[in-house]
Amino acid sequence: METELKAAAMTPWSRLSWDIVELILSYLPLRSVVVAGAVCKQWRAVIADPGFAIRAASSLPRRPWFFLYGQNNVVLRKNQAFGFDPDAGEWIALPPSPSVLHVDCFAGAGGFFFATTSAARFCYAPLLRGPWRETSPLFFSRCNPLVGVFSAAGDRRHFIVVGGARFIGGLVDIEDPLAVEIYDPASNSWELCPPLPPDFRTGNSSQWLSAALLGGRFFFVFGIYSCSVAAFDLSRRAWTGVQTLRPPGVLFCFLLACNDRLILAGLCNAPDGPPCFALWAVDHTTMDFAEIAVMPRDLLSCLFDTDDDDNKFASLKCVGLDGRVYVFNEDHHKAYPACVCEISEDSSAGVAEAASGLNLSCSWRKVPPLPSPVDRFHKVIGFCSPVPVNSVLGGGVDREL
C-alpha cells in the first residue's frame, strides 16, 4: 500500500532527469525562468545551479530587449524605467534604483546600464539587477555621451565612451576636446584615445549622434541630422575618414547594427504625400545603401495624437539591434507609443543580393503599450540590448564582465 501511494504521488516531471528538466527550462523566456524557480524545490535547484545560466544562454538565442527610461527633472521619484521582452511579447516595469536618481544622463548597451553624474563620475550595472559600481574618474567630464560595450583580449568586456557635451562652470565648453575614452573594468582604468573627428563638433552628444557597434570591431558614429559617418577601429584605436551617408529626401536618420550589417532608419520626404519612415541596408565597406522597407502609414500615424502638427515628427526616435528596429515617440503622446520592424534574411539569396540587402524581408507591427501608470517625463532615453541570463538570475557585476 505504501509503495502504491508513493508511485501515485510521483508526477511525470518528477520522473525526468536533472539534465532533461534543465534543458526544458532553458528554453523558457527569461521572466518565465524566474517564475519557474518558485514552482518547486527541484526546479529552484536546477535554476539556481551556477551552470544553468551558461547552458541556458547557449541553448536558445534570445532576442535583445527594448528599454525606455523616463527622466523627470523636477520630481525624481517620478523617474521610471521599462523593459520590453520580445520573446514574451510584454513590458515589465523596472524598479528605479536610488543609485541612478541623481544623474546627468542615462544610457544602456551590451547588457549594462550606464549613468554619468556630476563632474567626471561614471557608473554601470548589469541590466535588471545591480549592484551599481562607480568607475575611476573620466579624463574629461561629459553629458550625454555615446556608450558601447565590446570584448577585448581574453574576452573581457570593455566600455567605450564617445563625445558628449563638456561643461566648464556650468557652460558648454566651445573648445570641447571631443574625447574618446575606453574603460577596462579589470584594472579600473581609462584609456584616452584619438578624439572624434572635428566634423562632429557642432553636435557631439547622443542628442545629435547615433552609434552602431559592428562585428565587435568597429564603433560607427553617425550624425542624426548632418548624416556624417565615421568608424573607430577598436583594435587599432584609430578613426576612419568621415563620409556622408544621406539617402535622397532624408530629414533625419539613425544608424543601427543588424547582425553583420548596418541599417539606416529615418524620416524622409515622400514624392506622393506626407513624410514616411524608411529603412536602408548599408554596405559598411563602401557606404552604398538600398531601401528595404517603409513603415505603413497607419502605423506611423498611431505614434501621434494628431495629423495637424507639421513639427510632430521631430519627436520620433529610433533604436535597434540584431534584426529588430524600434521607432518610438519621445513625447507623451499616447504614453510614448512604439512600433517595431523585424528584419529577417533569406539564406538562399545569392552573394550580390545579400551584399545589397535585397535578401532582407521586413515585418512591421505595434509594440504593446507601456504598463500603467506612466508619468510625464522631461526626457526619454531608449536603447536595445541583449539581456544576459546572469542579469536575471544573479551573479553580480563581476560575472557579467
Short mmCIF file of N, CA and C in Angstrom, two decimals, residues 259-352:
data_model
loop_
_atom_site.label_atom_id
_atom_site.label_comp_id
_atom_site.label_asym_id
_atom_site.label_seq_id
_atom_site.Cartn_x
_atom_site.Cartn_y
_atom_site.Cartn_z
N ASN A 259 22.84 42.47 -36.98
CA ASN A 259 23.71 41.31 -37.18
C ASN A 259 25.04 41.77 -37.77
N ASP A 260 25.35 41.39 -39.02
CA ASP A 260 26.65 41.74 -39.58
C ASP A 260 26.56 42.88 -40.60
N ARG A 261 25.49 43.67 -40.53
CA ARG A 261 25.35 44.79 -41.46
C ARG A 261 24.82 46.02 -40.74
N LEU A 262 24.95 47.16 -41.40
CA LEU A 262 24.40 48.41 -40.88
C LEU A 262 23.03 48.67 -41.49
N ILE A 263 22.16 49.27 -40.68
CA ILE A 263 20.84 49.67 -41.13
C ILE A 263 20.67 51.16 -40.83
N LEU A 264 20.21 51.89 -41.83
CA LEU A 264 19.89 53.30 -41.66
C LEU A 264 18.37 53.41 -41.57
N ALA A 265 17.88 54.12 -40.57
CA ALA A 265 16.45 54.26 -40.36
C ALA A 265 16.13 55.73 -40.15
N GLY A 266 15.19 56.27 -40.94
CA GLY A 266 14.91 57.69 -40.77
C GLY A 266 13.69 58.19 -41.52
N LEU A 267 13.39 59.44 -41.26
CA LEU A 267 12.25 60.11 -41.87
C LEU A 267 12.69 60.81 -43.14
N CYS A 268 11.92 60.64 -44.19
CA CYS A 268 12.27 61.29 -45.46
C CYS A 268 11.01 61.79 -46.15
N ASN A 269 11.20 62.79 -47.00
CA ASN A 269 10.09 63.32 -47.78
C ASN A 269 9.67 62.31 -48.84
N ALA A 270 8.37 62.13 -48.97
CA ALA A 270 7.83 61.23 -49.99
C ALA A 270 7.32 62.04 -51.16
N PRO A 271 7.54 61.61 -52.39
CA PRO A 271 7.11 62.38 -53.56
C PRO A 271 5.60 62.46 -53.73
N ASP A 272 4.87 61.51 -53.09
CA ASP A 272 3.43 61.45 -53.33
C ASP A 272 2.61 61.68 -52.07
N GLY A 273 3.17 62.37 -51.06
CA GLY A 273 2.39 62.59 -49.86
C GLY A 273 3.23 63.07 -48.70
N PRO A 274 2.76 62.85 -47.48
CA PRO A 274 3.49 63.30 -46.29
C PRO A 274 4.77 62.49 -46.11
N PRO A 275 5.64 62.94 -45.20
CA PRO A 275 6.89 62.20 -44.97
C PRO A 275 6.64 60.75 -44.55
N CYS A 276 7.59 59.89 -44.86
CA CYS A 276 7.49 58.48 -44.49
C CYS A 276 8.73 58.07 -43.71
N PHE A 277 8.63 56.96 -43.00
CA PHE A 277 9.77 56.44 -42.24
C PHE A 277 10.28 55.20 -42.96
N ALA A 278 11.55 55.23 -43.39
CA ALA A 278 12.09 54.17 -44.22
C ALA A 278 13.35 53.56 -43.61
N LEU A 279 13.69 52.36 -44.10
CA LEU A 279 14.91 51.65 -43.70
C LEU A 279 15.76 51.39 -44.94
N TRP A 280 17.07 51.52 -44.77
CA TRP A 280 18.03 51.22 -45.84
C TRP A 280 19.10 50.27 -45.30
N ALA A 281 19.46 49.29 -46.11
CA ALA A 281 20.61 48.44 -45.80
C ALA A 281 21.86 49.14 -46.30
N VAL A 282 22.92 49.13 -45.47
CA VAL A 282 24.15 49.86 -45.79
C VAL A 282 25.32 48.88 -45.84
N ASP A 283 26.10 48.96 -46.91
CA ASP A 283 27.35 48.21 -47.01
C ASP A 283 28.43 49.01 -46.27
N HIS A 284 28.91 48.49 -45.15
CA HIS A 284 29.81 49.29 -44.31
C HIS A 284 31.19 49.49 -44.96
N THR A 285 31.51 48.72 -45.98
CA THR A 285 32.81 48.89 -46.64
C THR A 285 32.78 49.99 -47.70
N THR A 286 31.64 50.14 -48.39
CA THR A 286 31.54 51.14 -49.46
C THR A 286 30.59 52.28 -49.12
N MET A 287 29.75 52.09 -48.09
CA MET A 287 28.69 53.03 -47.71
C MET A 287 27.61 53.16 -48.79
N ASP A 288 27.53 52.17 -49.68
CA ASP A 288 26.39 52.10 -50.59
C ASP A 288 25.16 51.67 -49.81
N PHE A 289 23.98 52.12 -50.23
CA PHE A 289 22.76 51.79 -49.49
C PHE A 289 21.64 51.45 -50.45
N ALA A 290 20.66 50.69 -49.93
CA ALA A 290 19.48 50.32 -50.71
C ALA A 290 18.28 50.28 -49.78
N GLU A 291 17.17 50.87 -50.23
CA GLU A 291 15.96 50.88 -49.41
C GLU A 291 15.40 49.47 -49.29
N ILE A 292 15.03 49.09 -48.05
CA ILE A 292 14.50 47.74 -47.83
C ILE A 292 13.08 47.74 -47.26
N ALA A 293 12.62 48.86 -46.71
CA ALA A 293 11.28 48.87 -46.12
C ALA A 293 10.82 50.29 -45.87
N VAL A 294 9.50 50.46 -45.86
CA VAL A 294 8.86 51.71 -45.47
C VAL A 294 7.76 51.38 -44.47
N MET A 295 7.74 52.10 -43.35
CA MET A 295 6.71 51.85 -42.34
C MET A 295 5.33 52.16 -42.91
N PRO A 296 4.35 51.26 -42.75
CA PRO A 296 2.98 51.56 -43.19
C PRO A 296 2.48 52.85 -42.57
N ARG A 297 1.75 53.62 -43.35
CA ARG A 297 1.29 54.95 -42.88
C ARG A 297 0.39 54.85 -41.65
N ASP A 298 -0.40 53.78 -41.56
CA ASP A 298 -1.28 53.69 -40.39
C ASP A 298 -0.48 53.47 -39.11
N LEU A 299 0.64 52.75 -39.21
CA LEU A 299 1.48 52.57 -38.03
C LEU A 299 2.18 53.87 -37.65
N LEU A 300 2.64 54.60 -38.67
CA LEU A 300 3.29 55.88 -38.38
C LEU A 300 2.30 56.84 -37.74
N SER A 301 1.06 56.83 -38.20
CA SER A 301 0.04 57.73 -37.64
C SER A 301 -0.29 57.38 -36.19
N CYS A 302 -0.19 56.09 -35.83
CA CYS A 302 -0.55 55.69 -34.47
C CYS A 302 0.45 56.19 -33.43
N LEU A 303 1.60 56.72 -33.87
CA LEU A 303 2.59 57.26 -32.95
C LEU A 303 2.29 58.70 -32.53
N PHE A 304 1.19 59.27 -33.09
CA PHE A 304 0.87 60.67 -32.81
C PHE A 304 -0.61 60.81 -32.46
N ASP A 305 -0.91 61.91 -31.77
CA ASP A 305 -2.29 62.20 -31.39
C ASP A 305 -3.04 62.92 -32.49
N THR A 306 -2.32 63.65 -33.35
CA THR A 306 -2.96 64.48 -34.35
C THR A 306 -2.16 64.47 -35.63
N ASP A 307 -2.81 64.79 -36.74
CA ASP A 307 -2.14 64.89 -38.03
C ASP A 307 -1.88 66.33 -38.43
N ASP A 308 -2.19 67.29 -37.53
CA ASP A 308 -2.15 68.70 -37.91
C ASP A 308 -0.81 69.36 -37.67
N ASP A 309 -0.01 68.82 -36.78
CA ASP A 309 1.24 69.47 -36.40
C ASP A 309 2.36 69.08 -37.35
N ASP A 310 2.88 70.05 -38.07
CA ASP A 310 3.95 69.78 -39.02
C ASP A 310 5.26 69.41 -38.33
N ASN A 311 5.39 69.81 -37.06
CA ASN A 311 6.63 69.54 -36.34
C ASN A 311 6.58 68.27 -35.50
N LYS A 312 5.50 67.52 -35.62
CA LYS A 312 5.32 66.36 -34.74
C LYS A 312 6.40 65.30 -34.96
N PHE A 313 6.93 65.21 -36.18
CA PHE A 313 7.89 64.15 -36.48
C PHE A 313 9.22 64.35 -35.75
N ALA A 314 9.47 65.56 -35.26
CA ALA A 314 10.74 65.82 -34.59
C ALA A 314 10.92 65.01 -33.32
N SER A 315 9.82 64.50 -32.75
CA SER A 315 9.91 63.72 -31.51
C SER A 315 10.11 62.23 -31.77
N LEU A 316 10.24 61.83 -33.04
CA LEU A 316 10.48 60.42 -33.35
C LEU A 316 11.92 60.05 -33.04
N LYS A 317 12.12 58.91 -32.42
CA LYS A 317 13.44 58.35 -32.16
C LYS A 317 13.47 56.90 -32.62
N CYS A 318 14.67 56.39 -32.81
CA CYS A 318 14.80 55.03 -33.32
C CYS A 318 16.02 54.35 -32.70
N VAL A 319 15.84 53.11 -32.27
CA VAL A 319 16.94 52.29 -31.76
C VAL A 319 16.74 50.88 -32.33
N GLY A 320 17.78 50.08 -32.30
CA GLY A 320 17.63 48.73 -32.81
C GLY A 320 18.89 47.91 -32.64
N LEU A 321 18.72 46.60 -32.81
CA LEU A 321 19.85 45.68 -32.67
C LEU A 321 19.41 44.30 -33.17
N ASP A 322 20.31 43.65 -33.89
CA ASP A 322 20.13 42.24 -34.27
C ASP A 322 18.76 41.95 -34.88
N GLY A 323 18.42 42.68 -35.92
CA GLY A 323 17.22 42.37 -36.67
C GLY A 323 15.93 42.94 -36.14
N ARG A 324 16.00 43.84 -35.17
CA ARG A 324 14.79 44.48 -34.66
C ARG A 324 15.03 45.98 -34.58
N VAL A 325 14.13 46.74 -35.21
CA VAL A 325 14.23 48.20 -35.23
C VAL A 325 12.99 48.77 -34.56
N TYR A 326 13.19 49.54 -33.49
CA TYR A 326 12.09 50.15 -32.75
C TYR A 326 12.02 51.64 -33.06
N VAL A 327 10.83 52.11 -33.37
CA VAL A 327 10.57 53.52 -33.61
C VAL A 327 9.58 53.98 -32.55
N PHE A 328 9.91 55.05 -31.82
CA PHE A 328 9.03 55.48 -30.74
C PHE A 328 8.95 57.00 -30.70
N ASN A 329 7.92 57.49 -30.00
CA ASN A 329 7.70 58.92 -29.84
C ASN A 329 8.15 59.31 -28.44
N GLU A 330 9.14 60.20 -28.34
CA GLU A 330 9.65 60.58 -27.03
C GLU A 330 8.79 61.62 -26.33
N ASP A 331 7.72 62.12 -26.98
CA ASP A 331 6.75 62.96 -26.31
C ASP A 331 5.70 62.08 -25.65
N HIS A 332 4.88 62.71 -24.80
CA HIS A 332 3.94 61.93 -24.01
C HIS A 332 2.69 61.53 -24.78
N HIS A 333 2.66 61.73 -26.09
CA HIS A 333 1.51 61.34 -26.88
C HIS A 333 1.20 59.86 -26.66
N LYS A 334 0.00 59.56 -26.22
CA LYS A 334 -0.44 58.18 -26.02
C LYS A 334 0.55 57.37 -25.17
N ALA A 335 1.20 58.03 -24.23
CA ALA A 335 2.13 57.37 -23.30
C ALA A 335 3.28 56.68 -24.02
N TYR A 336 3.94 57.45 -24.88
CA TYR A 336 5.18 57.01 -25.53
C TYR A 336 5.00 55.73 -26.36
N PRO A 337 4.20 55.79 -27.41
CA PRO A 337 3.93 54.59 -28.23
C PRO A 337 5.16 54.21 -29.06
N ALA A 338 5.18 52.95 -29.50
CA ALA A 338 6.31 52.45 -30.28
C ALA A 338 5.83 51.41 -31.29
N CYS A 339 6.60 51.28 -32.37
CA CYS A 339 6.41 50.24 -33.37
C CYS A 339 7.73 49.51 -33.56
N VAL A 340 7.66 48.31 -34.09
CA VAL A 340 8.88 47.53 -34.30
C VAL A 340 8.87 46.94 -35.71
N CYS A 341 10.03 46.88 -36.30
CA CYS A 341 10.21 46.21 -37.59
C CYS A 341 11.16 45.03 -37.36
N GLU A 342 10.72 43.84 -37.72
CA GLU A 342 11.55 42.65 -37.61
C GLU A 342 12.16 42.35 -38.98
N ILE A 343 13.49 42.29 -39.02
CA ILE A 343 14.22 42.08 -40.26
C ILE A 343 14.75 40.65 -40.28
N SER A 344 14.45 39.93 -41.35
CA SER A 344 14.94 38.55 -41.49
C SER A 344 15.67 38.42 -42.83
N GLU A 345 16.55 37.43 -42.90
CA GLU A 345 17.35 37.22 -44.10
C GLU A 345 16.94 35.95 -44.81
N ASP A 346 16.99 35.99 -46.16
CA ASP A 346 16.75 34.82 -46.98
C ASP A 346 18.09 34.14 -47.22
N SER A 347 18.31 32.99 -46.58
CA SER A 347 19.60 32.32 -46.67
C SER A 347 19.88 31.76 -48.05
N SER A 348 18.84 31.65 -48.90
CA SER A 348 19.04 31.11 -50.24
C SER A 348 19.43 32.17 -51.26
N ALA A 349 19.46 33.43 -50.85
CA ALA A 349 19.78 34.52 -51.79
C ALA A 349 21.24 34.44 -52.23
N GLY A 350 21.50 34.99 -53.39
CA GLY A 350 22.85 34.99 -53.93
C GLY A 350 23.74 36.01 -53.25
N VAL A 351 25.03 35.98 -53.58
CA VAL A 351 26.00 36.88 -52.97
C VAL A 351 25.68 38.33 -53.26
N ALA A 352 25.32 38.64 -54.52
CA ALA A 352 25.02 40.02 -54.91
C ALA A 352 23.81 40.55 -54.16
#
